[in-house]
GROMACS .gro file of C-alpha atoms in nm:
model
  343
    1MET     CA    1   5.987   1.092  -7.416
    2ALA     CA    2   6.167   1.170  -7.065
    3GLY     CA    3   5.829   1.321  -6.967
    4HIS     CA    4   5.652   0.991  -7.020
    5GLY     CA    5   5.961   0.820  -6.832
    6SER     CA    6   5.910   1.037  -6.513
    7VAL     CA    7   5.548   0.903  -6.524
    8ILE     CA    8   5.608   0.548  -6.535
    9GLU     CA    9   5.870   0.566  -6.281
   10ASN     CA   10   5.613   0.745  -6.034
   11VAL     CA   11   5.359   0.421  -6.037
   12PRO     CA   12   5.532   0.206  -5.806
   13GLU     CA   13   5.541   0.453  -5.566
   14ILE     CA   14   5.161   0.561  -5.577
   15LYS     CA   15   5.084   0.187  -5.569
   16GLN     CA   16   5.325   0.168  -5.227
   17VAL     CA   17   5.126   0.452  -5.090
   18ASN     CA   18   4.781   0.253  -5.164
   19GLU     CA   19   4.879  -0.042  -5.007
   20ASP     CA   20   5.031   0.148  -4.692
   21GLU     CA   21   4.676   0.341  -4.677
   22MET     CA   22   4.495   0.007  -4.700
   23LYS     CA   23   4.681  -0.176  -4.438
   24ASP     CA   24   4.624   0.111  -4.223
   25LYS     CA   25   4.234   0.123  -4.274
   26LEU     CA   26   4.269  -0.274  -4.221
   27LYS     CA   27   4.441  -0.221  -3.928
   28GLU     CA   28   4.208   0.015  -3.787
   29LYS     CA   29   3.906  -0.183  -3.904
   30MET     CA   30   4.042  -0.515  -3.693
   31MET     CA   31   4.124  -0.281  -3.388
   32LYS     CA   32   3.748  -0.187  -3.381
   33ARG     CA   33   3.627  -0.529  -3.435
   34HIS     CA   34   3.887  -0.629  -3.135
   35GLU     CA   35   3.753  -0.336  -2.911
   36GLN     CA   36   3.374  -0.427  -2.975
   37ARG     CA   37   3.443  -0.789  -2.896
   38LEU     CA   38   3.608  -0.723  -2.566
   39ALA     CA   39   3.297  -0.476  -2.511
   40ASN     CA   40   3.076  -0.756  -2.637
   41MET     CA   41   3.239  -0.983  -2.380
   42GLU     CA   42   3.273  -0.746  -2.109
   43LYS     CA   43   2.886  -0.679  -2.133
   44ARG     CA   44   2.790  -1.057  -2.125
   45ARG     CA   45   2.999  -1.123  -1.805
   46THR     CA   46   2.842  -0.778  -1.642
   47GLU     CA   47   2.487  -0.923  -1.724
   48ARG     CA   48   2.611  -1.279  -1.604
   49GLU     CA   49   2.701  -1.136  -1.284
   50GLN     CA   50   2.373  -0.917  -1.268
   51ALA     CA   51   2.170  -1.211  -1.339
   52SER     CA   52   2.385  -1.412  -1.089
   53SER     CA   53   2.322  -1.135  -0.813
   54LYS     CA   54   1.956  -1.115  -0.877
   55ASP     CA   55   1.923  -1.512  -0.861
   56GLU     CA   56   2.097  -1.485  -0.565
   57SER     CA   57   1.916  -1.209  -0.426
   58VAL     CA   58   1.563  -1.389  -0.482
   59ALA     CA   59   1.684  -1.702  -0.342
   60ILE     CA   60   1.782  -1.569  -0.048
   61PHE     CA   61   1.451  -1.349  -0.028
   62THR     CA   62   1.266  -1.693  -0.101
   63SER     CA   63   1.409  -1.864   0.216
   64THR     CA   64   1.380  -1.550   0.423
   65PHE     CA   65   1.014  -1.540   0.325
   66ASN     CA   66   0.943  -1.914   0.373
   67THR     CA   67   1.096  -1.882   0.717
   68GLU     CA   68   0.920  -1.581   0.853
   69LYS     CA   69   0.614  -1.682   0.720
   70GLN     CA   70   0.587  -2.016   0.912
   71ARG     CA   71   0.688  -1.829   1.231
   72ILE     CA   72   0.386  -1.578   1.200
   73GLN     CA   73   0.189  -1.894   1.119
   74LEU     CA   74   0.283  -2.043   1.409
   75LYS     CA   75   0.235  -1.771   1.645
   76ILE     CA   76  -0.118  -1.773   1.493
   77ASP     CA   77  -0.152  -2.119   1.551
   78ARG     CA   78  -0.083  -2.119   1.925
   79SER     CA   79  -0.300  -1.814   1.983
   80ASN     CA   80  -0.557  -2.070   2.188
   81THR     CA   81  -0.278  -2.153   2.450
   82ILE     CA   82  -0.231  -1.793   2.549
   83GLY     CA   83  -0.414  -1.697   2.814
   84PRO     CA   84  -0.734  -1.448   2.857
   85ASP     CA   85  -0.513  -1.140   3.011
   86ASP     CA   86  -0.208  -1.191   2.788
   87LEU     CA   87  -0.392  -1.220   2.450
   88ASN     CA   88  -0.387  -0.832   2.381
   89ASN     CA   89  -0.016  -0.825   2.392
   90HIS     CA   90   0.004  -1.155   2.171
   91PHE     CA   91  -0.157  -0.996   1.879
   92ASP     CA   92  -0.024  -0.673   1.929
   93ASP     CA   93   0.319  -0.880   1.916
   94ILE     CA   94   0.218  -1.075   1.608
   95THR     CA   95   0.084  -0.738   1.404
   96GLY     CA   96   0.431  -0.596   1.449
   97ASP     CA   97   0.586  -0.888   1.292
   98LEU     CA   98   0.326  -0.839   1.002
   99GLN     CA   99   0.405  -0.484   0.962
  100LYS     CA  100   0.835  -0.565   0.970
  101PHE     CA  101   0.709  -0.844   0.731
  102GLN     CA  102   0.551  -0.599   0.499
  103LYS     CA  103   0.811  -0.423   0.475
  104TYR     CA  104   1.061  -0.632   0.405
  105ILE     CA  105   0.825  -0.713   0.132
  106THR     CA  106   0.811  -0.402  -0.024
  107ASP     CA  107   1.200  -0.333  -0.007
  108SER     CA  108   1.239  -0.620  -0.177
  109THR     CA  109   1.002  -0.554  -0.510
  110ILE     CA  110   1.300  -0.405  -0.692
  111PHE     CA  111   1.458  -0.742  -0.768
  112LEU     CA  112   1.152  -0.973  -0.750
  113PRO     CA  113   0.963  -1.096  -1.037
  114SER     CA  114   0.605  -0.976  -1.072
  115TYR     CA  115   0.434  -1.335  -1.004
  116ASP     CA  116   0.682  -1.338  -0.659
  117ARG     CA  117   0.571  -0.981  -0.578
  118LYS     CA  118   0.192  -1.101  -0.594
  119HIS     CA  119   0.208  -1.404  -0.407
  120ALA     CA  120   0.469  -1.221  -0.138
  121GLN     CA  121   0.162  -1.000  -0.066
  122ASP     CA  122  -0.127  -1.239  -0.133
  123THR     CA  123   0.054  -1.438   0.178
  124VAL     CA  124   0.067  -1.101   0.375
  125ASN     CA  125  -0.284  -1.047   0.323
  126GLU     CA  126  -0.385  -1.386   0.429
  127LEU     CA  127  -0.187  -1.382   0.757
  128ASN     CA  128  -0.366  -1.060   0.823
  129ALA     CA  129  -0.690  -1.184   0.753
  130ALA     CA  130  -0.606  -1.484   0.982
  131VAL     CA  131  -0.488  -1.287   1.246
  132SER     CA  132  -0.816  -1.088   1.246
  133ASP     CA  133  -1.012  -1.378   1.228
  134LYS     CA  134  -0.830  -1.576   1.559
  135ARG     CA  135  -0.863  -1.224   1.734
  136SER     CA  136  -1.234  -1.234   1.668
  137GLU     CA  137  -1.242  -1.563   1.785
  138LEU     CA  138  -1.079  -1.564   2.106
  139LYS     CA  139  -1.168  -1.189   2.188
  140PRO     CA  140  -1.514  -1.146   2.023
  141LYS     CA  141  -1.638  -0.772   2.037
  142LYS     CA  142  -2.001  -0.693   2.066
  143LYS     CA  143  -2.133  -0.455   1.842
  144PHE     CA  144  -2.019  -0.110   1.861
  145THR     CA  145  -2.226   0.106   2.126
  146PHE     CA  146  -2.297   0.488   2.096
  147SER     CA  147  -2.516   0.738   2.281
  148LYS     CA  148  -2.654   1.076   2.247
  149SER     CA  149  -2.721   1.089   2.608
  150LYS     CA  150  -2.597   0.980   2.901
  151LYS     CA  151  -2.766   0.713   3.096
  152LYS     CA  152  -2.708   0.683   3.435
  153ASP     CA  153  -2.729   0.311   3.492
  154THR     CA  154  -2.447   0.298   3.249
  155LYS     CA  155  -2.130   0.150   3.349
  156VAL     CA  156  -1.932   0.287   3.044
  157GLU     CA  157  -1.658   0.548   3.037
  158ASP     CA  158  -1.759   0.880   2.849
  159LYS     CA  159  -1.525   1.030   2.612
  160PRO     CA  160  -1.554   1.406   2.597
  161ALA     CA  161  -1.850   1.532   2.396
  162VAL     CA  162  -1.817   1.653   2.077
  163LYS     CA  163  -1.988   1.989   1.940
  164ASN     CA  164  -2.096   2.069   1.609
  165GLU     CA  165  -2.228   2.427   1.469
  166ASN     CA  166  -2.541   2.403   1.609
  167ASN     CA  167  -2.371   2.312   1.983
  168LYS     CA  168  -2.557   1.973   1.951
  169LEU     CA  169  -2.386   1.729   2.138
  170VAL     CA  170  -2.251   1.388   2.060
  171GLN     CA  171  -2.188   1.156   2.347
  172LEU     CA  172  -1.847   0.920   2.271
  173VAL     CA  173  -1.904   0.571   2.450
  174GLU     CA  174  -1.621   0.316   2.516
  175GLN     CA  175  -1.719  -0.027   2.686
  176LYS     CA  176  -1.378  -0.165   2.688
  177LYS     CA  177  -1.055  -0.079   2.541
  178GLU     CA  178  -1.134  -0.359   2.279
  179GLU     CA  179  -1.387  -0.267   2.139
  180THR     CA  180  -1.483  -0.038   1.860
  181ILE     CA  181  -1.539   0.351   1.973
  182GLY     CA  182  -1.703   0.624   1.727
  183PHE     CA  183  -2.027   0.808   1.553
  184ARG     CA  184  -2.349   0.655   1.467
  185ASP     CA  185  -2.680   0.783   1.382
  186CYS     CA  186  -2.554   1.149   1.337
  187SER     CA  187  -2.659   1.409   1.075
  188SER     CA  188  -2.522   1.716   0.941
  189MET     CA  189  -2.265   1.781   1.216
  190VAL     CA  190  -1.861   1.812   1.219
  191LEU     CA  191  -1.735   1.528   1.468
  192GLU     CA  192  -1.377   1.468   1.591
  193MET     CA  193  -1.182   1.223   1.775
  194GLY     CA  194  -0.783   1.294   1.871
  195SER     CA  195  -0.520   1.010   1.970
  196ASP     CA  196  -0.606   0.994   2.303
  197GLN     CA  197  -0.919   0.849   2.229
  198ILE     CA  198  -0.845   0.637   1.909
  199ASN     CA  199  -0.480   0.511   1.913
  200SER     CA  200  -0.450   0.143   1.906
  201ASN     CA  201  -0.891   0.131   1.889
  202ASP     CA  202  -1.106  -0.012   1.660
  203ILE     CA  203  -1.314   0.282   1.516
  204GLY     CA  204  -1.669   0.265   1.382
  205LEU     CA  205  -1.894   0.529   1.214
  206SER     CA  206  -2.225   0.408   1.110
  207LYS     CA  207  -2.571   0.624   0.966
  208LEU     CA  208  -2.406   0.946   0.982
  209VAL     CA  209  -2.555   1.185   0.687
  210ASN     CA  210  -2.395   1.491   0.554
  211CYS     CA  211  -2.136   1.482   0.848
  212LYS     CA  212  -1.802   1.576   0.878
  213VAL     CA  213  -1.528   1.374   1.049
  214PHE     CA  214  -1.195   1.410   1.146
  215LEU     CA  215  -1.017   1.128   1.319
  216ARG     CA  216  -0.658   1.216   1.435
  217GLY     CA  217  -0.441   0.963   1.568
  218THR     CA  218  -0.344   0.573   1.471
  219PRO     CA  219  -0.626   0.339   1.499
  220SER     CA  220  -0.592  -0.063   1.488
  221ALA     CA  221  -0.903  -0.086   1.221
  222ALA     CA  222  -1.176   0.096   1.127
  223HIS     CA  223  -1.552  -0.003   1.024
  224ILE     CA  224  -1.778   0.197   0.817
  225ASP     CA  225  -2.122   0.155   0.709
  226LYS     CA  226  -2.461   0.310   0.584
  227LEU     CA  227  -2.264   0.677   0.530
  228THR     CA  228  -2.441   0.944   0.265
  229GLY     CA  229  -2.335   1.268   0.182
  230CYS     CA  230  -2.044   1.265   0.417
  231THR     CA  231  -1.671   1.351   0.413
  232ILE     CA  232  -1.417   1.129   0.656
  233PHE     CA  233  -1.064   1.229   0.770
  234CYS     CA  234  -0.866   0.960   0.914
  235GLY     CA  235  -0.470   0.922   1.033
  236PRO     CA  236  -0.277   0.632   0.951
  237ILE     CA  237  -0.438   0.288   1.030
  238SER     CA  238  -0.185   0.013   1.131
  239GLY     CA  239  -0.468  -0.257   0.997
  240SER     CA  240  -0.760  -0.283   0.781
  241ILE     CA  241  -1.064  -0.038   0.706
  242PHE     CA  242  -1.384  -0.198   0.569
  243VAL     CA  243  -1.653   0.044   0.386
  244ALA     CA  244  -1.984  -0.092   0.326
  245ASP     CA  245  -2.323   0.034   0.200
  246CYS     CA  246  -2.195   0.403   0.165
  247THR     CA  247  -2.321   0.661  -0.089
  248ASP     CA  248  -2.202   1.029  -0.231
  249CYS     CA  249  -1.889   1.009   0.023
  250THR     CA  250  -1.551   1.124   0.021
  251PHE     CA  251  -1.308   0.918   0.236
  252VAL     CA  252  -0.951   1.055   0.270
  253LEU     CA  253  -0.792   0.728   0.418
  254SER     CA  254  -0.452   0.565   0.512
  255CYS     CA  255  -0.442   0.195   0.604
  256GLN     CA  256  -0.253  -0.145   0.540
  257GLN     CA  257  -0.558  -0.276   0.352
  258LEU     CA  258  -0.883  -0.114   0.194
  259ARG     CA  259  -1.191  -0.338   0.124
  260VAL     CA  260  -1.472  -0.174   0.013
  261HIS     CA  261  -1.859  -0.319  -0.054
  262THR     CA  262  -2.211  -0.240  -0.155
  263THR     CA  263  -2.094   0.116  -0.192
  264LYS     CA  264  -2.133   0.371  -0.507
  265SER     CA  265  -2.042   0.745  -0.598
  266CYS     CA  266  -1.746   0.792  -0.347
  267LYS     CA  267  -1.427   0.910  -0.387
  268PHE     CA  268  -1.120   0.791  -0.205
  269TYR     CA  269  -0.796   0.985  -0.147
  270LEU     CA  270  -0.584   0.687  -0.044
  271HIS     CA  271  -0.255   0.549   0.071
  272VAL     CA  272  -0.261   0.199   0.102
  273THR     CA  273   0.046  -0.072   0.155
  274SER     CA  274  -0.148  -0.325  -0.023
  275ARG     CA  275  -0.397  -0.430  -0.311
  276ALA     CA  276  -0.746  -0.214  -0.226
  277ILE     CA  277  -1.048  -0.438  -0.301
  278ILE     CA  278  -1.396  -0.349  -0.426
  279GLU     CA  279  -1.684  -0.603  -0.438
  280ASP     CA  280  -2.048  -0.507  -0.558
  281THR     CA  281  -1.941  -0.138  -0.602
  282SER     CA  282  -1.969   0.098  -0.833
  283GLY     CA  283  -1.864   0.438  -0.977
  284VAL     CA  284  -1.605   0.504  -0.719
  285GLU     CA  285  -1.287   0.722  -0.800
  286PHE     CA  286  -0.957   0.708  -0.661
  287ALA     CA  287  -0.642   0.981  -0.574
  288PRO     CA  288  -0.357   0.992  -0.357
  289TYR     CA  289  -0.389   1.033   0.043
  290ASN     CA  290  -0.338   1.405   0.076
  291TRP     CA  291  -0.458   1.517   0.423
  292THR     CA  292  -0.205   1.626   0.711
  293TYR     CA  293  -0.236   1.789   1.053
  294ASP     CA  294   0.024   1.840   1.370
  295GLY     CA  295   0.152   1.514   1.459
  296ILE     CA  296   0.076   1.315   1.147
  297ASP     CA  297   0.447   1.214   1.069
  298ALA     CA  298   0.448   1.077   1.440
  299ASP     CA  299   0.131   0.885   1.420
  300PHE     CA  300   0.305   0.730   1.054
  301ALA     CA  301   0.593   0.607   1.246
  302VAL     CA  302   0.355   0.448   1.524
  303SER     CA  303   0.142   0.304   1.240
  304GLY     CA  304   0.414   0.118   1.061
  305LEU     CA  305   0.286   0.177   0.741
  306ASP     CA  306   0.571   0.232   0.442
  307ARG     CA  307   0.482   0.609   0.306
  308SER     CA  308   0.669   0.566   0.001
  309LYS     CA  309   0.437   0.262  -0.069
  310ASN     CA  310   0.108   0.359  -0.187
  311SER     CA  311  -0.107   0.128  -0.421
  312TRP     CA  312  -0.373   0.393  -0.451
  313ASP     CA  313  -0.460   0.319  -0.794
  314ASP     CA  314  -0.393  -0.090  -0.802
  315VAL     CA  315  -0.762  -0.154  -0.723
  316ASP     CA  316  -0.876  -0.525  -0.746
  317ASP     CA  317  -1.246  -0.543  -0.828
  318PHE     CA  318  -1.423  -0.875  -0.701
  319ASN     CA  319  -1.676  -0.878  -0.957
  320TRP     CA  320  -1.470  -0.815  -1.274
  321LEU     CA  321  -1.322  -1.123  -1.428
  322ALA     CA  322  -1.182  -0.984  -1.744
  323SER     CA  323  -0.804  -0.993  -1.736
  324ASP     CA  324  -0.773  -0.764  -2.043
  325LYS     CA  325  -0.971  -0.482  -1.950
  326ARG     CA  326  -0.998  -0.260  -1.631
  327SER     CA  327  -1.299  -0.248  -1.406
  328PRO     CA  328  -1.544   0.039  -1.525
  329ASN     CA  329  -1.672   0.014  -1.178
  330TRP     CA  330  -1.354   0.260  -1.036
  331LYS     CA  331  -1.125   0.502  -1.228
  332VAL     CA  332  -0.841   0.721  -1.108
  333LEU     CA  333  -1.008   1.061  -1.025
  334PRO     CA  334  -0.871   1.339  -1.255
  335GLU     CA  335  -0.591   1.538  -1.112
  336GLU     CA  336  -0.766   1.880  -1.210
  337LYS     CA  337  -1.089   1.755  -1.050
  338ARG     CA  338  -0.905   1.643  -0.690
  339VAL     CA  339  -0.923   1.893  -0.367
  340ALA     CA  340  -0.571   2.002  -0.326
  341SER     CA  341  -0.561   2.115   0.002
  342TRP     CA  342  -0.843   2.026   0.300
  343ASP     CA  343  -0.735   2.340   0.537
   0.00000   0.00000   0.00000
């Protein structure tokens, strides 16, 4: 019976051990629950602070955006009161303001909701269009003039001639600084212009066939039409590029805005800080801009384009209204089909 007595005496001790273990586990569980509660509270506090900070940032952006928009619009509206001799400086000043405005919007996209981003970009595009329209109204440009031969009775200032591989000459003609310069009615030629010719000028390329064109510098805009089988290289353009009626061409372009009309089977190696637009266009492909030349970094600085912002694959087809499918009229050029270097 002594053995049985020994077993009975150990029961309270075992029971006490079990109770202590249960208490320890309960304390541990309660401690974890408390720590989790504190972590959740801290998370909610951080989220509230972030939400508050984001709301505050959006509010500041909206206020600044509206103020700057109104200021630029007032400058555009008062253009009619500016004397003819001061119009160039006036429009250059507005262009500089728009470039800063675009950079402010680009820098703010990190916290802006998608709707606000789109609204802001649409506003900049509308202001750019308004400036262009007002400039055309007050300083109308004659149709750009090009000549392959030098006329004795002309009063234009001749630019240096450009030779192609057959030693033929193309005479560049510029009537006035504000008018368009460029190339027209050329076939199977290599054509070039440098920064001393094209900086701050509008460029025109028209009726070229199987030509290769190199434009090194920072034009203010470019108008390109009726090209076939050409390859066009251009440095950063502070304003817009308009392309129309082109077929089987390759364009290597950098600009603030690109508009393409009635064009087919062309490739665009593009740097653009706003959404590219196509209309009545098909079979076009897009890839990132990849041309380089001596002085291109300085040209980008002069142009005011943001090199970190490139919407090369964000294309709006005005003829495609379906929102749930991408337009079949354009596509991204596959990497394996892209030209890696133009040297």
